[in-house]
PDB file of C-alpha atoms in Angstrom:
ATOM      1  CA  MET A  11     -66.246 -70.997  26.464  1.00 47.00           C
ATOM      2  CA  SER A  12     -63.888 -70.770  29.463  1.00 49.00           C
ATOM      3  CA  PRO A  13     -64.967 -72.007  32.939  1.00 47.00           C
ATOM      4  CA  SER A  14     -65.138 -68.399  34.172  1.00 48.00           C
ATOM      5  CA  SER A  15     -67.390 -67.400  31.274  1.00 49.00           C
ATOM      6  CA  LYS A  16     -69.658 -70.381  32.004  1.00 48.00           C
ATOM      7  CA  SER A  17     -69.845 -69.325  35.640  1.00 50.00           C
ATOM      8  CA  GLN A  18     -70.760 -65.798  34.613  1.00 51.00           C
ATOM      9  CA  LEU A  19     -73.437 -67.117  32.277  1.00 48.00           C
ATOM     10  CA  ASN A  20     -74.911 -69.302  35.026  1.00 50.00           C
ATOM     11  CA  ARG A  21     -75.160 -66.306  37.343  1.00 47.00           C
ATOM     12  CA  ALA A  22     -76.758 -64.314  34.533  1.00 45.00           C
ATOM     13  CA  ASP A  23     -79.274 -67.111  33.934  1.00 45.00           C
ATOM     14  CA  GLU A  24     -80.256 -67.033  37.600  1.00 43.00           C
ATOM     15  CA  ASN A  25     -81.163 -63.353  37.353  1.00 43.00           C
ATOM     16  CA  ALA A  26     -82.585 -63.274  33.852  1.00 46.00           C
ATOM     17  CA  ALA A  27     -85.748 -65.328  34.350  1.00 44.00           C
ATOM     18  CA  GLY A  28     -86.920 -63.238  37.286  1.00 48.00           C
ATOM     19  CA  GLY A  29     -85.990 -59.909  35.766  1.00 67.00           C
ATOM     20  CA  VAL A  30     -87.607 -60.057  32.312  1.00 81.00           C
ATOM     21  CA  THR A  31     -91.268 -60.574  31.523  1.00 78.00           C
ATOM     22  CA  ALA A  32     -93.318 -60.215  28.369  1.00 73.00           C
ATOM     23  CA  ILE A  33     -96.325 -58.803  30.262  1.00 75.00           C
ATOM     24  CA  SER A  34     -94.432 -55.732  31.443  1.00 78.00           C
ATOM     25  CA  PRO A  35     -95.213 -52.415  29.694  1.00 85.00           C
ATOM     26  CA  VAL A  36     -91.435 -51.910  29.427  1.00 87.00           C
ATOM     27  CA  PRO A  37     -90.087 -53.246  26.086  1.00 91.00           C
ATOM     28  CA  LEU A  38     -88.214 -56.540  26.349  1.00 93.00           C
ATOM     29  CA  HIS A  39     -84.968 -55.137  24.963  1.00 93.00           C
ATOM     30  CA  THR A  40     -85.058 -52.376  27.603  1.00 93.00           C
ATOM     31  CA  GLN A  41     -85.601 -54.913  30.399  1.00 93.00           C
ATOM     32  CA  ILE A  42     -82.709 -57.028  29.118  1.00 94.00           C
ATOM     33  CA  ARG A  43     -80.492 -53.967  28.757  1.00 92.00           C
ATOM     34  CA  GLU A  44     -81.121 -53.072  32.405  1.00 90.00           C
ATOM     35  CA  VAL A  45     -80.398 -56.632  33.586  1.00 92.00           C
ATOM     36  CA  LEU A  46     -77.129 -56.688  31.645  1.00 92.00           C
ATOM     37  CA  ARG A  47     -76.183 -53.196  32.793  1.00 86.00           C
ATOM     38  CA  ARG A  48     -76.712 -54.204  36.419  1.00 86.00           C
ATOM     39  CA  GLN A  49     -74.563 -57.307  35.952  1.00 88.00           C
ATOM     40  CA  ILE A  50     -71.783 -55.263  34.360  1.00 84.00           C
ATOM     41  CA  LEU A  51     -71.815 -52.690  37.137  1.00 75.00           C
ATOM     42  CA  ASP A  52     -71.951 -55.222  39.976  1.00 79.00           C
ATOM     43  CA  GLY A  53     -68.987 -57.153  38.557  1.00 79.00           C
ATOM     44  CA  THR A  54     -70.785 -60.244  37.301  1.00 89.00           C
ATOM     45  CA  TYR A  55     -69.120 -59.377  34.009  1.00 90.00           C
ATOM     46  CA  PRO A  56     -65.811 -57.634  34.913  1.00 87.00           C
ATOM     47  CA  PRO A  57     -63.948 -55.249  32.593  1.00 83.00           C
ATOM     48  CA  HIS A  58     -62.564 -56.870  29.422  1.00 85.00           C
ATOM     49  CA  SER A  59     -64.508 -60.103  30.020  1.00 92.00           C
ATOM     50  CA  GLN A  60     -66.476 -61.573  27.125  1.00 94.00           C
ATOM     51  CA  MET A  61     -70.250 -61.410  27.250  1.00 94.00           C
ATOM     52  CA  PRO A  62     -72.282 -64.543  26.433  1.00 95.00           C
ATOM     53  CA  SER A  63     -73.010 -65.007  22.736  1.00 94.00           C
ATOM     54  CA  GLU A  64     -76.246 -63.744  21.204  1.00 94.00           C
ATOM     55  CA  SER A  65     -77.492 -67.345  20.955  1.00 94.00           C
ATOM     56  CA  GLN A  66     -76.768 -67.993  24.617  1.00 94.00           C
ATOM     57  CA  MET A  67     -78.590 -64.828  25.655  1.00 94.00           C
ATOM     58  CA  MET A  68     -81.522 -65.704  23.380  1.00 93.00           C
ATOM     59  CA  ASN A  69     -81.863 -68.976  25.311  1.00 93.00           C
ATOM     60  CA  SER A  70     -81.357 -67.332  28.703  1.00 91.00           C
ATOM     61  CA  PHE A  71     -83.957 -64.621  28.197  1.00 92.00           C
ATOM     62  CA  GLY A  72     -86.268 -66.511  25.823  1.00 92.00           C
ATOM     63  CA  VAL A  73     -86.326 -63.736  23.232  1.00 93.00           C
ATOM     64  CA  SER A  74     -85.426 -63.199  19.588  1.00 94.00           C
ATOM     65  CA  ARG A  75     -81.998 -62.276  18.228  1.00 95.00           C
ATOM     66  CA  ILE A  76     -83.177 -58.798  17.221  1.00 96.00           C
ATOM     67  CA  THR A  77     -84.246 -58.119  20.823  1.00 95.00           C
ATOM     68  CA  ILE A  78     -80.811 -59.128  22.133  1.00 95.00           C
ATOM     69  CA  ARG A  79     -79.108 -56.988  19.502  1.00 95.00           C
ATOM     70  CA  GLN A  80     -81.220 -53.981  20.481  1.00 95.00           C
ATOM     71  CA  ALA A  81     -80.206 -54.411  24.127  1.00 94.00           C
ATOM     72  CA  LEU A  82     -76.522 -54.842  23.259  1.00 95.00           C
ATOM     73  CA  GLY A  83     -76.678 -51.886  20.882  1.00 92.00           C
ATOM     74  CA  ASP A  84     -77.941 -49.658  23.700  1.00 89.00           C
ATOM     75  CA  LEU A  85     -75.141 -50.820  25.998  1.00 90.00           C
ATOM     76  CA  GLN A  86     -72.568 -50.161  23.286  1.00 87.00           C
ATOM     77  CA  LYS A  87     -73.880 -46.618  22.799  1.00 82.00           C
ATOM     78  CA  GLU A  88     -73.483 -46.048  26.543  1.00 75.00           C
ATOM     79  CA  GLY A  89     -69.868 -47.214  26.360  1.00 75.00           C
ATOM     80  CA  LEU A  90     -70.435 -50.193  28.672  1.00 81.00           C
ATOM     81  CA  ILE A  91     -69.478 -52.805  26.057  1.00 88.00           C
ATOM     82  CA  PHE A  92     -67.561 -52.961  22.790  1.00 88.00           C
ATOM     83  CA  LYS A  93     -67.776 -55.428  19.938  1.00 89.00           C
ATOM     84  CA  VAL A  94     -64.959 -57.285  18.205  1.00 88.00           C
ATOM     85  CA  MET A  95     -65.762 -58.516  14.707  1.00 87.00           C
ATOM     86  CA  GLY A  96     -66.074 -62.284  14.682  1.00 88.00           C
ATOM     87  CA  LYS A  97     -65.531 -62.641  18.439  1.00 90.00           C
ATOM     88  CA  GLY A  98     -68.530 -61.070  20.149  1.00 92.00           C
ATOM     89  CA  SER A  99     -69.167 -58.440  22.818  1.00 94.00           C
ATOM     90  CA  PHE A 100     -66.782 -57.507  25.640  1.00 93.00           C
ATOM     91  CA  VAL A 101     -67.170 -55.366  28.751  1.00 90.00           C
ATOM     92  CA  ALA A 102     -65.490 -51.989  28.393  1.00 82.00           C
ATOM     93  CA  LYS A 103     -63.109 -50.605  30.965  1.00 75.00           C
ATOM     94  CA  PRO A 104     -64.970 -48.026  33.107  1.00 69.00           C
ATOM     95  CA  LYS A 105     -64.013 -44.432  32.401  1.00 71.00           C
ATOM     96  CA  ALA A 106     -62.647 -42.269  35.168  1.00 77.00           C
ATOM     97  CA  PHE A 107     -64.616 -39.067  35.591  1.00 77.00           C
ATOM     98  CA  GLN A 108     -64.315 -35.668  37.180  1.00 79.00           C
ATOM     99  CA  SER A 109     -67.220 -33.510  38.268  1.00 79.00           C
ATOM    100  CA  LEU A 110     -67.293 -29.968  36.924  1.00 81.00           C
ATOM    101  CA  SER A 111     -69.416 -28.763  39.835  1.00 81.00           C
ATOM    102  CA  ARG A 112     -66.242 -27.995  41.865  1.00 85.00           C
ATOM    103  CA  LEU A 113     -62.952 -26.366  40.984  1.00 90.00           C
ATOM    104  CA  GLN A 114     -60.385 -29.103  41.660  1.00 88.00           C
ATOM    105  CA  GLY A 115     -57.015 -30.236  40.449  1.00 87.00           C
ATOM    106  CA  PHE A 116     -56.756 -33.627  38.769  1.00 85.00           C
ATOM    107  CA  GLY A 117     -55.161 -35.376  41.745  1.00 84.00           C
ATOM    108  CA  GLU A 118     -57.653 -33.817  44.160  1.00 86.00           C
ATOM    109  CA  ALA A 119     -60.545 -35.153  42.102  1.00 83.00           C
ATOM    110  CA  MET A 120     -59.169 -38.651  41.524  1.00 82.00           C
ATOM    111  CA  SER A 121     -57.684 -39.529  44.944  1.00 79.00           C
ATOM    112  CA  PRO A 122     -61.006 -39.932  46.828  1.00 77.00           C
ATOM    113  CA  SER A 123     -61.988 -42.627  44.305  1.00 70.00           C
ATOM    114  CA  GLY A 124     -58.806 -44.571  45.022  1.00 72.00           C
ATOM    115  CA  TYR A 125     -56.983 -43.706  41.795  1.00 76.00           C
ATOM    116  CA  GLU A 126     -53.196 -43.393  41.730  1.00 83.00           C
ATOM    117  CA  THR A 127     -52.026 -40.226  39.959  1.00 87.00           C
ATOM    118  CA  TYR A 128     -48.690 -38.662  39.129  1.00 90.00           C
ATOM    119  CA  SER A 129     -47.219 -36.344  36.510  1.00 94.00           C
ATOM    120  CA  LEU A 130     -44.234 -36.397  34.184  1.00 96.00           C
ATOM    121  CA  LEU A 131     -42.825 -32.938  33.563  1.00 96.00           C
ATOM    122  CA  LEU A 132     -42.406 -32.513  29.803  1.00 97.00           C
ATOM    123  CA  SER A 133     -41.139 -28.920  29.737  1.00 97.00           C
ATOM    124  CA  ALA A 134     -40.991 -25.748  31.802  1.00 97.00           C
ATOM    125  CA  ARG A 135     -39.867 -22.528  30.162  1.00 97.00           C
ATOM    126  CA  GLU A 136     -40.474 -18.861  29.609  1.00 98.00           C
ATOM    127  CA  VAL A 137     -42.241 -18.225  26.309  1.00 98.00           C
ATOM    128  CA  GLU A 138     -43.856 -15.391  24.410  1.00 98.00           C
ATOM    129  CA  ALA A 139     -47.587 -15.290  24.965  1.00 97.00           C
ATOM    130  CA  SER A 140     -49.655 -16.250  21.945  1.00 97.00           C
ATOM    131  CA  ALA A 141     -52.620 -14.096  21.026  1.00 96.00           C
ATOM    132  CA  VAL A 142     -54.983 -16.407  22.937  1.00 96.00           C
ATOM    133  CA  VAL A 143     -52.835 -16.544  26.076  1.00 97.00           C
ATOM    134  CA  ALA A 144     -52.242 -12.791  25.998  1.00 97.00           C
ATOM    135  CA  GLN A 145     -55.951 -12.104  25.703  1.00 96.00           C
ATOM    136  CA  ARG A 146     -56.760 -14.336  28.680  1.00 96.00           C
ATOM    137  CA  PHE A 147     -54.180 -12.602  30.880  1.00 97.00           C
ATOM    138  CA  SER A 148     -54.963  -9.135  29.481  1.00 96.00           C
ATOM    139  CA  ILE A 149     -51.348  -8.582  28.433  1.00 96.00           C
ATOM    140  CA  LYS A 150     -49.687  -7.697  25.156  1.00 96.00           C
ATOM    141  CA  SER A 151     -49.180 -10.468  22.612  1.00 94.00           C
ATOM    142  CA  GLY A 152     -45.547 -11.532  22.791  1.00 95.00           C
ATOM    143  CA  ALA A 153     -45.146 -10.639  26.455  1.00 97.00           C
ATOM    144  CA  GLN A 154     -43.303 -13.235  28.528  1.00 97.00           C
ATOM    145  CA  VAL A 155     -45.259 -15.898  30.426  1.00 98.00           C
ATOM    146  CA  PHE A 156     -44.233 -19.196  31.988  1.00 98.00           C
ATOM    147  CA  GLU A 157     -45.348 -22.405  30.261  1.00 98.00           C
ATOM    148  CA  ILE A 158     -45.432 -25.802  32.006  1.00 98.00           C
ATOM    149  CA  GLN A 159     -46.292 -28.981  30.105  1.00 98.00           C
ATOM    150  CA  ARG A 160     -47.058 -32.192  31.977  1.00 97.00           C
ATOM    151  CA  LEU A 161     -48.115 -35.705  31.045  1.00 97.00           C
ATOM    152  CA  ARG A 162     -50.643 -36.895  33.631  1.00 94.00           C
ATOM    153  CA  TYR A 163     -50.970 -40.570  34.592  1.00 93.00           C
ATOM    154  CA  LEU A 164     -53.948 -42.362  36.107  1.00 86.00           C
ATOM    155  CA  ASN A 165     -53.220 -45.812  37.579  1.00 80.00           C
ATOM    156  CA  ARG A 166     -49.914 -45.744  35.650  1.00 86.00           C
ATOM    157  CA  GLU A 167     -51.570 -45.133  32.268  1.00 87.00           C
ATOM    158  CA  PRO A 168     -51.226 -41.808  30.416  1.00 93.00           C
ATOM    159  CA  ILE A 169     -54.531 -39.937  30.655  1.00 92.00           C
ATOM    160  CA  SER A 170     -53.893 -36.297  29.690  1.00 94.00           C
ATOM    161  CA  VAL A 171     -51.438 -33.700  28.470  1.00 97.00           C
ATOM    162  CA  ASP A 172     -51.708 -30.420  30.394  1.00 97.00           C
ATOM    163  CA  VAL A 173     -50.290 -27.221  28.918  1.00 98.00           C
ATOM    164  CA  SER A 174     -50.435 -24.459  31.545  1.00 98.00           C
ATOM    165  CA  TYR A 175     -49.474 -20.770  31.475  1.00 98.00           C
ATOM    166  CA  PHE A 176     -48.668 -18.555  34.445  1.00 98.00           C
ATOM    167  CA  PRO A 177     -47.399 -15.059  35.170  1.00 98.00           C
ATOM    168  CA  LEU A 178     -43.603 -15.202  35.296  1.00 97.00           C
ATOM    169  CA  GLU A 179     -43.256 -14.812  39.061  1.00 96.00           C
ATOM    170  CA  ILE A 180     -45.654 -17.708  39.717  1.00 97.00           C
ATOM    171  CA  GLY A 181     -44.145 -19.976  37.064  1.00 97.00           C
ATOM    172  CA  ARG A 182     -40.591 -19.446  38.306  1.00 97.00           C
ATOM    173  CA  ARG A 183     -41.654 -20.495  41.808  1.00 97.00           C
ATOM    174  CA  LEU A 184     -43.686 -23.473  40.607  1.00 97.00           C
ATOM    175  CA  ILE A 185     -40.736 -25.066  38.841  1.00 95.00           C
ATOM    176  CA  GLN A 186     -39.003 -25.361  42.220  1.00 95.00           C
ATOM    177  CA  GLU A 187     -41.861 -27.518  43.540  1.00 95.00           C
ATOM    178  CA  ASP A 188     -42.590 -31.260  43.238  1.00 94.00           C
ATOM    179  CA  LEU A 189     -44.839 -31.108  40.174  1.00 93.00           C
ATOM    180  CA  ALA A 190     -44.697 -34.885  39.714  1.00 90.00           C
ATOM    181  CA  ALA A 191     -46.579 -35.662  42.908  1.00 89.00           C
ATOM    182  CA  ARG A 192     -48.514 -32.492  43.784  1.00 91.00           C
ATOM    183  CA  ASP A 193     -51.395 -30.671  42.147  1.00 92.00           C
ATOM    184  CA  ILE A 194     -50.591 -27.137  41.066  1.00 95.00           C
ATOM    185  CA  PHE A 195     -53.845 -25.911  42.639  1.00 95.00           C
ATOM    186  CA  VAL A 196     -52.708 -27.269  46.019  1.00 94.00           C
ATOM    187  CA  ILE A 197     -49.314 -25.589  45.655  1.00 96.00           C
ATOM    188  CA  LEU A 198     -50.867 -22.266  44.671  1.00 97.00           C
ATOM    189  CA  GLU A 199     -53.156 -22.288  47.692  1.00 96.00           C
ATOM    190  CA  ASN A 200     -51.118 -23.969  50.422  1.00 95.00           C
ATOM    191  CA  ASP A 201     -47.592 -22.819  49.512  1.00 96.00           C
ATOM    192  CA  PHE A 202     -48.148 -19.533  47.704  1.00 97.00           C
ATOM    193  CA  GLY A 203     -51.125 -18.326  49.748  1.00 96.00           C
ATOM    194  CA  LEU A 204     -53.389 -17.697  46.765  1.00 97.00           C
ATOM    195  CA  ASN A 205     -57.146 -18.026  47.274  1.00 96.00           C
ATOM    196  CA  LEU A 206     -58.450 -19.711  44.127  1.00 96.00           C
ATOM    197  CA  THR A 207     -62.039 -18.586  43.727  1.00 97.00           C
ATOM    198  CA  HIS A 208     -63.423 -19.618  40.343  1.00 96.00           C
ATOM    199  CA  ALA A 209     -62.596 -20.601  36.770  1.00 95.00           C
ATOM    200  CA  ASP A 210     -63.963 -19.999  33.294  1.00 96.00           C
ATOM    201  CA  LEU A 211     -63.863 -23.082  31.093  1.00 93.00           C
ATOM    202  CA  GLN A 212     -64.997 -24.522  27.824  1.00 94.00           C
ATOM    203  CA  LEU A 213     -64.949 -28.070  26.429  1.00 93.00           C
ATOM    204  CA  GLU A 214     -64.655 -29.369  22.914  1.00 94.00           C
ATOM    205  CA  ALA A 215     -63.930 -32.618  21.107  1.00 94.00           C
ATOM    206  CA  ILE A 216     -60.804 -32.736  18.935  1.00 95.00           C
ATOM    207  CA  CYS A 217     -58.616 -35.330  17.235  1.00 96.00           C
ATOM    208  CA  ALA A 218     -55.154 -36.174  18.549  1.00 95.00           C
ATOM    209  CA  ASP A 219     -52.238 -34.830  16.527  1.00 96.00           C
ATOM    210  CA  GLU A 220     -48.963 -36.751  16.248  1.00 97.00           C
ATOM    211  CA  SER A 221     -47.439 -35.277  19.418  1.00 96.00           C
ATOM    212  CA  LEU A 222     -50.482 -35.811  21.634  1.00 97.00           C
ATOM    213  CA  ALA A 223     -50.998 -39.319  20.254  1.00 96.00           C
ATOM    214  CA  ARG A 224     -47.391 -40.244  21.036  1.00 96.00           C
ATOM    215  CA  HIS A 225     -47.559 -38.962  24.615  1.00 97.00           C
ATOM    216  CA  LEU A 226     -50.949 -40.559  25.332  1.00 95.00           C
ATOM    217  CA  ASP A 227     -50.140 -43.869  23.627  1.00 93.00           C
ATOM    218  CA  ILE A 228     -53.117 -43.653  21.261  1.00 92.00           C
ATOM    219  CA  SER A 229     -53.542 -43.515  17.502  1.00 92.00           C
ATOM    220  CA  GLU A 230     -53.161 -40.226  15.656  1.00 94.00           C
ATOM    221  CA  GLY A 231     -56.660 -38.917  14.997  1.00 94.00           C
ATOM    222  CA  ALA A 232     -58.140 -40.624  18.090  1.00 92.00           C
ATOM    223  CA  PRO A 233     -60.791 -38.586  19.957  1.00 92.00           C
ATOM    224  CA  LEU A 234     -59.730 -36.250  22.760  1.00 94.00           C
ATOM    225  CA  LEU A 235     -61.579 -33.986  25.159  1.00 92.00           C
ATOM    226  CA  ARG A 236     -59.968 -30.557  25.289  1.00 95.00           C
ATOM    227  CA  MET A 237     -60.678 -28.240  28.194  1.00 94.00           C
ATOM    228  CA  GLU A 238     -59.656 -24.595  28.093  1.00 97.00           C
ATOM    229  CA  ARG A 239     -59.625 -23.250  31.658  1.00 96.00           C
ATOM    230  CA  MET A 240     -58.720 -19.904  33.188  1.00 97.00           C
ATOM    231  CA  THR A 241     -58.466 -19.983  36.986  1.00 97.00           C
ATOM    232  CA  TYR A 242     -58.674 -16.857  39.144  1.00 97.00           C
ATOM    233  CA  ALA A 243     -57.562 -15.790  42.588  1.00 97.00           C
ATOM    234  CA  GLY A 244     -60.213 -13.198  43.310  1.00 96.00           C
ATOM    235  CA  ASP A 245     -60.323 -11.140  40.119  1.00 95.00           C
ATOM    236  CA  THR A 246     -56.732 -11.925  39.132  1.00 97.00           C
ATOM    237  CA  PRO A 247     -56.065 -14.576  36.452  1.00 97.00           C
ATOM    238  CA  VAL A 248     -53.299 -16.900  37.670  1.00 98.00           C
ATOM    239  CA  ASP A 249     -53.470 -20.136  35.650  1.00 98.00           C
ATOM    240  CA  PHE A 250     -54.543 -20.601  32.018  1.00 98.00           C
ATOM    241  CA  GLU A 251     -54.578 -24.176  30.736  1.00 97.00           C
ATOM    242  CA  PHE A 252     -55.256 -26.401  27.771  1.00 97.00           C
ATOM    243  CA  LEU A 253     -56.049 -29.898  29.088  1.00 96.00           C
ATOM    244  CA  TYR A 254     -56.140 -32.773  26.578  1.00 97.00           C
ATOM    245  CA  TYR A 255     -57.836 -35.913  27.922  1.00 93.00           C
ATOM    246  CA  ARG A 256     -58.138 -39.298  26.249  1.00 91.00           C
ATOM    247  CA  GLY A 257     -61.703 -39.679  25.019  1.00 87.00           C
ATOM    248  CA  ASP A 258     -61.656 -43.454  25.551  1.00 81.00           C
ATOM    249  CA  ALA A 259     -60.656 -43.299  29.208  1.00 80.00           C
ATOM    250  CA  PHE A 260     -62.007 -40.120  30.787  1.00 81.00           C
ATOM    251  CA  GLN A 261     -65.192 -38.092  31.030  1.00 79.00           C
ATOM    252  CA  TYR A 262     -66.450 -34.963  32.720  1.00 78.00           C
ATOM    253  CA  ARG A 263     -69.766 -34.908  34.556  1.00 76.00           C
ATOM    254  CA  LEU A 264     -71.965 -31.998  35.511  1.00 76.00           C
ATOM    255  CA  ARG A 265     -75.223 -31.821  37.435  1.00 78.00           C
ATOM    256  CA  ILE A 266     -77.541 -29.009  36.481  1.00 77.00           C
ATOM    257  CA  ASP A 267     -80.797 -28.018  38.164  1.00 82.00           C
ATOM    258  CA  ARG A 268     -83.901 -26.574  36.592  1.00 85.00           C
ATOM    259  CA  THR A 269     -85.378 -23.955  38.894  1.00 74.00           C
TER     260      THR A 269
END
């Protein structure tokens, strides 16, 4: 074990004895899971660092191997750790997330958390509206719309492919703007004077095809989150998008209330 891993284990030992007790009504594996989760989140075990071995944790917490495995299994299900065959458990890289409780562009949502974002313009062209796009804009199938495809980066790593459709007059103006550094929502509101009011959206899990996998630097067939979103200015549809996010690096969050 490296000196840094030993240091991490020593700090874990200091917290373990006081945090886990057999007389608690809470199951031991749940107590251990919470101790380990806290240490992951507070940086005791930073991203990509190796967790102590099962034997080391058995000694630290004074419990059986099956109890440690239950705790680690829960953390793996939550996406906080991952296992490498023959090497042990490692801390997963935290996923960036965007709340669905507000209508925001990607850059707007990520910047307050200190993330660096930018876009690579893949294509911008006039195309014939597919049946789906035509239906969303209430136009005839085959009518001309403007399509913009961008590869979005988060902290210099590819995070999503955005395929957006606009009425021709909006799309032709957008292509004159700095789409690498600015959110389209910000341009629509601040430069074009549109009041974006709401959006209809749906989410689904899909597998990456060859093109998406190549752009996002992932394996073909890897999991993606696909958002379909239609954004309105008042009652007028102005921006219809398919957003493809890497399932291993991004998540959406939503708070719902029961009244």
